[in-house]
Amino acid sequence: MRVRTVAGALLLTLTACTTGPSLENRGAVTAPPGDSRHLTIGSAGFTESDLLAQMYAQLLNQAGYKTSLITVANRELYEPALESGQIDVVPEYAATFADWLNAKTNGPDAPPVGSPDLTTTMTALRRLATPRGLTVLDPGRAVDQNAFAVTAAYAKQHHLKTLSDLGASGLKVRLAAGDECVQRPYCEPGLKKVYGIDITGIDPKGVGTTQAKRAVQSGQDQMVLTTTTDATLGQFGLVILADDRHLQNADYVVPVVNRARAGSERVTKALGKLNDVLTTADLAAMNQQVDSWRRLAQDVARTWLRDKGLLK
């Protein structure tokens, strides 16, 4: 297994002439599923994507494939490379990728197709991906979606376990998040409409940043926007309040493959071994090992796969 990092300019040059099926042919996919013996696994360059790419590569190696890993941090670059077959497999997130492909296909003002319902989201995603020569494999149990956290002490003091509890409490909440939270339906508007939470203001410190978490830890803010696989919440004494009314979209982890090169049943079976085993908590724990303990993603992935009996 080889690991490569490709500069964005180079990949853009390579993909400029070959970006998958032509627009005229995107109504139907006629090519049979392919089974290339050498597969390139793409990573988006952040810890969790690196871990998933390593797991995919190691499972495919065990299934008899030769693999290379390539890091391309920009979806605008790696998705066309996936269509063209320069990249064969990438880990993606169902709702986010569905909305991205929808905007690419139907324009930036197209209504979102990702939703809190996984079935609805997967149907929309596959409808958009298939004409581009992409196959979206089944999601497993792991989901990396937006989440909201408070200090454990604050939760205990006010008897909070869910976002509904927070809304019912009537507490005034200053939220540490990105400045776009003011307009995003999953953020301030959704918290107010769906949960009745009294958001008094947005502290624009970013999504899950150290600065944002420290603001909540110190009491300057009461809640922070983060993600369900955030590995560092415990270091700041923070706990996630459950999204019990399903405000957030179904961003389940899904492998996406180039159908002509990696659409075979053998690839599907190899990667499908993760579906019933990999959980959101597993991803958070592995993220922590890489981000906090400074272990290599390749080693963390291998250890986890062996511990779960998925790798010999």
mmCIF file of C-alpha atoms in Angstrom:
data_model
loop_
_atom_site.group_PDB
_atom_site.id
_atom_site.type_symbol
_atom_site.label_atom_id
_atom_site.label_comp_id
_atom_site.label_asym_id
_atom_site.label_seq_id
_atom_site.Cartn_x
_atom_site.Cartn_y
_atom_site.Cartn_z
ATOM 1 C CA MET A 1 0.000 0.000 0.000
ATOM 2 C CA ARG A 2 1.486 3.327 -1.105
ATOM 3 C CA VAL A 3 0.573 6.733 0.297
ATOM 4 C CA ARG A 4 0.716 9.881 -1.817
ATOM 5 C CA THR A 5 -0.225 13.508 -1.401
ATOM 6 C CA VAL A 6 -1.098 15.210 -4.669
ATOM 7 C CA ALA A 7 -1.038 18.968 -5.084
ATOM 8 C CA GLY A 8 -4.369 20.482 -6.042
ATOM 9 C CA ALA A 9 -3.008 22.184 -9.165
ATOM 10 C CA LEU A 10 -1.658 18.895 -10.519
ATOM 11 C CA LEU A 11 -4.876 17.011 -9.908
ATOM 12 C CA LEU A 12 -6.901 19.835 -11.431
ATOM 13 C CA THR A 13 -4.768 19.589 -14.576
ATOM 14 C CA LEU A 14 -5.268 15.844 -14.743
ATOM 15 C CA THR A 15 -9.032 16.042 -14.311
ATOM 16 C CA ALA A 16 -9.616 18.957 -16.664
ATOM 17 C CA CYS A 17 -10.064 16.706 -19.690
ATOM 18 C CA THR A 18 -11.682 13.637 -18.113
ATOM 19 C CA THR A 19 -14.482 14.229 -15.667
ATOM 20 C CA GLY A 20 -16.629 11.138 -16.031
ATOM 21 C CA PRO A 21 -19.641 10.476 -18.276
ATOM 22 C CA SER A 22 -20.567 13.220 -20.707
ATOM 23 C CA LEU A 23 -23.653 15.274 -19.963
ATOM 24 C CA GLU A 24 -25.396 13.649 -22.914
ATOM 25 C CA ASN A 25 -24.916 10.176 -21.444
ATOM 26 C CA ARG A 26 -25.741 10.871 -17.822
ATOM 27 C CA GLY A 27 -29.301 9.633 -18.109
ATOM 28 C CA ALA A 28 -28.117 6.012 -18.089
ATOM 29 C CA VAL A 29 -25.035 4.073 -17.085
ATOM 30 C CA THR A 30 -24.248 1.224 -19.453
ATOM 31 C CA ALA A 31 -20.758 0.201 -18.348
ATOM 32 C CA PRO A 32 -20.687 -2.995 -16.283
ATOM 33 C CA PRO A 33 -19.186 -2.866 -12.783
ATOM 34 C CA GLY A 34 -15.409 -3.028 -13.049
ATOM 35 C CA ASP A 35 -12.876 -4.847 -10.919
ATOM 36 C CA SER A 36 -9.462 -3.234 -11.288
ATOM 37 C CA ARG A 37 -6.750 -5.046 -9.379
ATOM 38 C CA HIS A 38 -5.021 -1.805 -8.333
ATOM 39 C CA LEU A 39 -7.269 0.706 -6.567
ATOM 40 C CA THR A 40 -6.541 4.265 -5.492
ATOM 41 C CA ILE A 41 -8.203 5.286 -2.233
ATOM 42 C CA GLY A 42 -8.852 8.995 -1.716
ATOM 43 C CA SER A 43 -8.737 10.910 1.555
ATOM 44 C CA ALA A 44 -9.963 14.456 2.135
ATOM 45 C CA GLY A 45 -6.953 15.102 4.355
ATOM 46 C CA PHE A 46 -8.498 15.424 7.814
ATOM 47 C CA THR A 47 -8.011 12.831 10.531
ATOM 48 C CA GLU A 48 -11.277 10.949 10.186
ATOM 49 C CA SER A 49 -11.048 10.772 6.399
ATOM 50 C CA ASP A 50 -7.466 9.488 6.700
ATOM 51 C CA LEU A 51 -8.611 6.781 9.131
ATOM 52 C CA LEU A 52 -11.469 5.654 6.895
ATOM 53 C CA ALA A 53 -9.217 5.611 3.832
ATOM 54 C CA GLN A 54 -6.693 3.485 5.722
ATOM 55 C CA MET A 55 -9.406 1.042 6.782
ATOM 56 C CA TYR A 56 -10.687 0.794 3.213
ATOM 57 C CA ALA A 57 -7.178 0.193 1.885
ATOM 58 C CA GLN A 58 -6.335 -2.480 4.453
ATOM 59 C CA LEU A 59 -9.603 -4.355 3.891
ATOM 60 C CA LEU A 60 -9.108 -4.209 0.132
ATOM 61 C CA ASN A 61 -5.504 -5.395 0.485
ATOM 62 C CA GLN A 62 -6.768 -8.396 2.436
ATOM 63 C CA ALA A 63 -9.273 -9.071 -0.359
ATOM 64 C CA GLY A 64 -6.409 -9.299 -2.853
ATOM 65 C CA TYR A 65 -6.187 -5.775 -4.254
ATOM 66 C CA LYS A 66 -3.147 -3.561 -4.489
ATOM 67 C CA THR A 67 -3.923 -0.106 -3.169
ATOM 68 C CA SER A 68 -2.508 3.409 -3.182
ATOM 69 C CA LEU A 69 -3.649 6.260 -0.961
ATOM 70 C CA ILE A 70 -3.953 9.805 -2.255
ATOM 71 C CA THR A 71 -4.827 12.918 -0.259
ATOM 72 C CA VAL A 72 -6.836 15.666 -1.950
ATOM 73 C CA ALA A 73 -8.367 18.036 0.574
ATOM 74 C CA ASN A 74 -10.736 19.782 -1.822
ATOM 75 C CA ARG A 75 -13.967 18.033 -2.871
ATOM 76 C CA GLU A 76 -14.048 20.220 -5.983
ATOM 77 C CA LEU A 77 -10.912 18.347 -7.057
ATOM 78 C CA TYR A 78 -11.327 14.817 -5.763
ATOM 79 C CA GLU A 79 -14.907 14.293 -6.935
ATOM 80 C CA PRO A 80 -14.078 14.840 -10.640
ATOM 81 C CA ALA A 81 -11.043 12.569 -10.148
ATOM 82 C CA LEU A 82 -13.397 9.936 -8.738
ATOM 83 C CA GLU A 83 -15.640 10.272 -11.786
ATOM 84 C CA SER A 84 -12.691 9.950 -14.176
ATOM 85 C CA GLY A 85 -11.214 6.907 -12.417
ATOM 86 C CA GLN A 86 -8.037 8.558 -11.158
ATOM 87 C CA ILE A 87 -9.444 7.870 -7.697
ATOM 88 C CA ASP A 88 -11.430 4.661 -7.230
ATOM 89 C CA VAL A 89 -12.819 4.859 -3.705
ATOM 90 C CA VAL A 90 -13.458 7.667 -1.213
ATOM 91 C CA PRO A 91 -15.156 7.831 2.178
ATOM 92 C CA GLU A 92 -18.013 10.327 2.085
ATOM 93 C CA TYR A 93 -20.916 11.585 4.201
ATOM 94 C CA ALA A 94 -24.365 10.852 2.803
ATOM 95 C CA ALA A 95 -26.294 14.110 3.269
ATOM 96 C CA THR A 96 -23.350 16.428 2.667
ATOM 97 C CA PHE A 97 -22.316 14.629 -0.523
ATOM 98 C CA ALA A 98 -25.919 14.482 -1.759
ATOM 99 C CA ASP A 99 -26.278 18.246 -1.355
ATOM 100 C CA TRP A 100 -22.889 18.850 -2.982
ATOM 101 C CA LEU A 101 -23.735 16.736 -6.039
ATOM 102 C CA ASN A 102 -27.171 18.348 -6.190
ATOM 103 C CA ALA A 103 -25.635 21.821 -6.315
ATOM 104 C CA LYS A 104 -23.148 20.663 -8.946
ATOM 105 C CA THR A 105 -25.918 19.148 -11.064
ATOM 106 C CA ASN A 106 -28.750 21.600 -10.553
ATOM 107 C CA GLY A 107 -27.006 24.803 -9.530
ATOM 108 C CA PRO A 108 -26.043 26.416 -6.215
ATOM 109 C CA ASP A 109 -29.592 27.601 -5.538
ATOM 110 C CA ALA A 110 -31.147 24.135 -5.873
ATOM 111 C CA PRO A 111 -33.174 23.108 -2.792
ATOM 112 C CA PRO A 112 -31.175 20.730 -0.554
ATOM 113 C CA VAL A 113 -31.850 17.013 -0.991
ATOM 114 C CA GLY A 114 -30.070 15.803 2.154
ATOM 115 C CA SER A 115 -32.387 15.285 5.101
ATOM 116 C CA PRO A 116 -32.471 13.785 8.612
ATOM 117 C CA ASP A 117 -34.028 10.653 7.080
ATOM 118 C CA LEU A 118 -31.342 8.241 5.908
ATOM 119 C CA THR A 119 -33.493 6.432 3.342
ATOM 120 C CA THR A 120 -34.593 9.678 1.709
ATOM 121 C CA THR A 121 -31.023 10.955 1.688
ATOM 122 C CA MET A 122 -29.563 7.775 0.189
ATOM 123 C CA THR A 123 -32.218 7.690 -2.526
ATOM 124 C CA ALA A 124 -31.376 11.255 -3.541
ATOM 125 C CA LEU A 125 -27.632 10.615 -3.342
ATOM 126 C CA ARG A 126 -27.747 7.530 -5.535
ATOM 127 C CA ARG A 127 -29.984 9.271 -8.058
ATOM 128 C CA LEU A 128 -27.377 12.015 -8.411
ATOM 129 C CA ALA A 129 -24.287 9.778 -8.269
ATOM 130 C CA THR A 130 -25.269 7.001 -10.681
ATOM 131 C CA PRO A 131 -25.355 9.105 -13.895
ATOM 132 C CA ARG A 132 -21.832 10.267 -13.050
ATOM 133 C CA GLY A 133 -20.506 6.714 -13.064
ATOM 134 C CA LEU A 134 -20.385 6.541 -9.268
ATOM 135 C CA THR A 135 -21.790 3.838 -7.008
ATOM 136 C CA VAL A 136 -22.676 4.680 -3.421
ATOM 137 C CA LEU A 137 -22.310 1.621 -1.201
ATOM 138 C CA ASP A 138 -24.514 0.988 1.808
ATOM 139 C CA PRO A 139 -24.019 3.129 4.925
ATOM 140 C CA GLY A 140 -23.105 1.509 8.209
ATOM 141 C CA ARG A 141 -23.771 2.645 11.764
ATOM 142 C CA ALA A 142 -21.221 5.463 11.972
ATOM 143 C CA VAL A 143 -22.447 9.021 11.511
ATOM 144 C CA ASP A 144 -20.516 12.276 11.676
ATOM 145 C CA GLN A 145 -23.062 15.051 11.931
ATOM 146 C CA ASN A 146 -23.349 18.370 13.667
ATOM 147 C CA ALA A 147 -23.838 18.198 17.419
ATOM 148 C CA PHE A 148 -24.229 20.617 20.307
ATOM 149 C CA ALA A 149 -22.314 20.282 23.566
ATOM 150 C CA VAL A 150 -22.446 21.899 27.003
ATOM 151 C CA THR A 151 -20.308 21.376 30.076
ATOM 152 C CA ALA A 152 -21.067 18.263 32.080
ATOM 153 C CA ALA A 153 -21.554 20.478 35.145
ATOM 154 C CA TYR A 154 -24.100 22.654 33.307
ATOM 155 C CA ALA A 155 -25.960 19.569 32.095
ATOM 156 C CA LYS A 156 -26.057 18.104 35.595
ATOM 157 C CA GLN A 157 -27.134 21.359 37.218
ATOM 158 C CA HIS A 158 -30.065 21.808 34.842
ATOM 159 C CA HIS A 159 -30.917 18.116 34.286
ATOM 160 C CA LEU A 160 -30.110 18.190 30.570
ATOM 161 C CA LYS A 161 -29.655 15.133 28.402
ATOM 162 C CA THR A 162 -31.269 16.269 25.162
ATOM 163 C CA LEU A 163 -31.760 19.442 23.185
ATOM 164 C CA SER A 164 -35.451 19.153 24.046
ATOM 165 C CA ASP A 165 -34.500 19.347 27.721
ATOM 166 C CA LEU A 166 -32.591 22.546 27.034
ATOM 167 C CA GLY A 167 -35.521 24.075 25.161
ATOM 168 C CA ALA A 168 -37.945 23.175 27.948
ATOM 169 C CA SER A 169 -35.618 24.660 30.568
ATOM 170 C CA GLY A 170 -36.060 28.216 29.279
ATOM 171 C CA LEU A 171 -32.348 28.909 29.799
ATOM 172 C CA LYS A 172 -30.767 31.675 27.761
ATOM 173 C CA VAL A 173 -27.969 30.278 25.622
ATOM 174 C CA ARG A 174 -25.053 31.977 23.940
ATOM 175 C CA LEU A 175 -23.746 29.607 21.260
ATOM 176 C CA ALA A 176 -20.123 29.271 20.128
ATOM 177 C CA ALA A 177 -20.240 28.414 16.431
ATOM 178 C CA GLY A 178 -19.356 29.635 12.960
ATOM 179 C CA ASP A 179 -20.851 32.955 11.931
ATOM 180 C CA GLU A 180 -22.948 31.144 9.288
ATOM 181 C CA CYS A 181 -24.916 29.564 12.151
ATOM 182 C CA VAL A 182 -27.210 32.586 12.162
ATOM 183 C CA GLN A 183 -28.685 31.498 8.811
ATOM 184 C CA ARG A 184 -28.165 27.740 8.583
ATOM 185 C CA PRO A 185 -31.412 25.813 9.232
ATOM 186 C CA TYR A 186 -29.621 23.154 11.292
ATOM 187 C CA CYS A 187 -28.127 25.776 13.595
ATOM 188 C CA GLU A 188 -29.682 28.841 15.274
ATOM 189 C CA PRO A 189 -32.956 28.890 13.279
ATOM 190 C CA GLY A 190 -33.453 25.141 13.785
ATOM 191 C CA LEU A 191 -32.588 25.233 17.473
ATOM 192 C CA LYS A 192 -35.214 27.929 17.950
ATOM 193 C CA LYS A 193 -37.906 26.417 15.721
ATOM 194 C CA VAL A 194 -37.514 22.708 16.466
ATOM 195 C CA TYR A 195 -36.429 22.858 20.105
ATOM 196 C CA GLY A 196 -37.558 26.265 21.329
ATOM 197 C CA ILE A 197 -34.068 27.059 22.642
ATOM 198 C CA ASP A 198 -33.563 30.705 23.577
ATOM 199 C CA ILE A 199 -30.401 31.562 21.615
ATOM 200 C CA THR A 200 -29.334 35.033 22.719
ATOM 201 C CA GLY A 201 -26.385 35.318 20.364
ATOM 202 C CA ILE A 202 -23.740 33.566 18.280
ATOM 203 C CA ASP A 203 -20.116 33.784 19.393
ATOM 204 C CA PRO A 204 -18.287 33.355 16.033
ATOM 205 C CA LYS A 205 -15.435 31.141 17.151
ATOM 206 C CA GLY A 206 -15.878 28.375 14.554
ATOM 207 C CA VAL A 207 -17.213 24.834 14.554
ATOM 208 C CA GLY A 208 -15.654 22.710 17.290
ATOM 209 C CA THR A 209 -12.515 24.819 17.546
ATOM 210 C CA THR A 210 -10.410 24.860 20.689
ATOM 211 C CA GLN A 211 -11.314 28.517 21.143
ATOM 212 C CA ALA A 212 -15.029 27.730 20.960
ATOM 213 C CA LYS A 213 -14.765 24.870 23.458
ATOM 214 C CA ARG A 214 -12.770 26.982 25.890
ATOM 215 C CA ALA A 215 -15.440 29.670 25.721
ATOM 216 C CA VAL A 216 -18.019 27.133 26.886
ATOM 217 C CA GLN A 217 -15.661 25.596 29.430
ATOM 218 C CA SER A 218 -15.098 29.033 30.994
ATOM 219 C CA GLY A 219 -18.800 29.909 31.041
ATOM 220 C CA GLN A 220 -18.442 32.742 28.536
ATOM 221 C CA ASP A 221 -20.778 30.731 26.266
ATOM 222 C CA GLN A 222 -23.209 27.997 27.266
ATOM 223 C CA MET A 223 -23.094 25.705 24.213
ATOM 224 C CA VAL A 224 -20.796 24.885 21.292
ATOM 225 C CA LEU A 225 -21.494 23.582 17.806
ATOM 226 C CA THR A 226 -19.242 20.574 17.162
ATOM 227 C CA THR A 227 -19.597 17.090 15.610
ATOM 228 C CA THR A 228 -20.648 13.675 16.860
ATOM 229 C CA THR A 229 -17.138 12.260 16.388
ATOM 230 C CA ASP A 230 -15.314 15.107 18.169
ATOM 231 C CA ALA A 231 -12.482 13.388 20.010
ATOM 232 C CA THR A 232 -11.584 16.181 22.425
ATOM 233 C CA LEU A 233 -14.846 17.042 24.202
ATOM 234 C CA GLY A 234 -13.815 15.238 27.377
ATOM 235 C CA GLN A 235 -10.666 17.351 27.663
ATOM 236 C CA PHE A 236 -12.880 20.411 28.065
ATOM 237 C CA GLY A 237 -15.438 18.754 30.333
ATOM 238 C CA LEU A 238 -18.092 18.860 27.603
ATOM 239 C CA VAL A 239 -20.931 16.466 26.762
ATOM 240 C CA ILE A 240 -23.213 16.302 23.727
ATOM 241 C CA LEU A 241 -26.944 16.896 24.148
ATOM 242 C CA ALA A 242 -28.892 14.359 22.079
ATOM 243 C CA ASP A 243 -30.575 15.589 18.912
ATOM 244 C CA ASP A 244 -33.770 13.795 19.926
ATOM 245 C CA ARG A 245 -36.003 15.487 17.335
ATOM 246 C CA HIS A 246 -33.560 14.834 14.473
ATOM 247 C CA LEU A 247 -32.708 18.356 13.412
ATOM 248 C CA GLN A 248 -29.420 17.274 11.822
ATOM 249 C CA ASN A 249 -29.054 15.654 8.417
ATOM 250 C CA ALA A 250 -28.178 11.978 7.979
ATOM 251 C CA ASP A 251 -24.423 12.305 7.462
ATOM 252 C CA TYR A 252 -23.693 8.587 7.700
ATOM 253 C CA VAL A 253 -20.330 7.387 6.452
ATOM 254 C CA VAL A 254 -20.630 5.857 2.971
ATOM 255 C CA PRO A 255 -17.972 4.537 0.582
ATOM 256 C CA VAL A 256 -18.338 5.963 -2.922
ATOM 257 C CA VAL A 257 -16.661 4.077 -5.768
ATOM 258 C CA ASN A 258 -15.977 4.552 -9.446
ATOM 259 C CA ARG A 259 -18.333 1.961 -10.947
ATOM 260 C CA ALA A 260 -16.185 1.137 -13.981
ATOM 261 C CA ARG A 261 -13.099 0.386 -11.868
ATOM 262 C CA ALA A 262 -14.358 -0.611 -8.400
ATOM 263 C CA GLY A 263 -18.009 -1.498 -8.773
ATOM 264 C CA SER A 264 -17.555 -5.233 -8.317
ATOM 265 C CA GLU A 265 -19.241 -7.376 -5.718
ATOM 266 C CA ARG A 266 -15.817 -8.204 -4.294
ATOM 267 C CA VAL A 267 -15.117 -4.556 -3.470
ATOM 268 C CA THR A 268 -18.609 -4.135 -2.033
ATOM 269 C CA LYS A 269 -18.167 -7.214 0.153
ATOM 270 C CA ALA A 270 -14.724 -6.141 1.423
ATOM 271 C CA LEU A 271 -15.836 -2.651 2.426
ATOM 272 C CA GLY A 272 -19.202 -3.886 3.678
ATOM 273 C CA LYS A 273 -17.458 -5.635 6.562
ATOM 274 C CA LEU A 274 -17.396 -2.266 8.330
ATOM 275 C CA ASN A 275 -21.151 -1.754 8.184
ATOM 276 C CA ASP A 276 -22.245 -3.688 11.247
ATOM 277 C CA VAL A 277 -19.119 -3.001 13.292
ATOM 278 C CA LEU A 278 -17.892 0.596 12.919
ATOM 279 C CA THR A 279 -19.783 3.003 15.187
ATOM 280 C CA THR A 280 -19.764 6.736 15.784
ATOM 281 C CA ALA A 281 -18.071 6.122 19.133
ATOM 282 C CA ASP A 282 -15.362 4.057 17.422
ATOM 283 C CA LEU A 283 -14.604 6.922 15.055
ATOM 284 C CA ALA A 284 -14.410 9.402 17.919
ATOM 285 C CA ALA A 285 -12.036 7.130 19.841
ATOM 286 C CA MET A 286 -9.787 6.628 16.814
ATOM 287 C CA ASN A 287 -9.780 10.360 16.066
ATOM 288 C CA GLN A 288 -8.597 10.911 19.624
ATOM 289 C CA GLN A 289 -5.738 8.456 19.240
ATOM 290 C CA VAL A 290 -4.485 10.319 16.178
ATOM 291 C CA ASP A 291 -5.193 13.898 17.269
ATOM 292 C CA SER A 292 -4.362 13.682 20.969
ATOM 293 C CA TRP A 293 -2.050 10.692 21.287
ATOM 294 C CA ARG A 294 -0.187 11.418 18.023
ATOM 295 C CA ARG A 295 -0.497 7.874 16.699
ATOM 296 C CA LEU A 296 -0.373 7.231 12.959
ATOM 297 C CA ALA A 297 -3.741 6.793 11.255
ATOM 298 C CA GLN A 298 -2.460 3.664 9.519
ATOM 299 C CA ASP A 299 -1.542 2.026 12.848
ATOM 300 C CA VAL A 300 -4.766 3.055 14.577
ATOM 301 C CA ALA A 301 -6.846 1.689 11.704
ATOM 302 C CA ARG A 302 -4.945 -1.604 11.647
ATOM 303 C CA THR A 303 -5.248 -2.116 15.397
ATOM 304 C CA TRP A 304 -8.983 -1.436 15.364
ATOM 305 C CA LEU A 305 -9.586 -3.772 12.406
ATOM 306 C CA ARG A 306 -7.653 -6.559 14.102
ATOM 307 C CA ASP A 307 -9.378 -6.023 17.423
ATOM 308 C CA LYS A 308 -12.743 -6.365 15.677
ATOM 309 C CA GLY A 309 -11.684 -9.507 13.824
ATOM 310 C CA LEU A 310 -11.898 -7.843 10.415
ATOM 311 C CA LEU A 311 -8.195 -8.104 9.615
ATOM 312 C CA LYS A 312 -5.946 -11.114 10.012
#
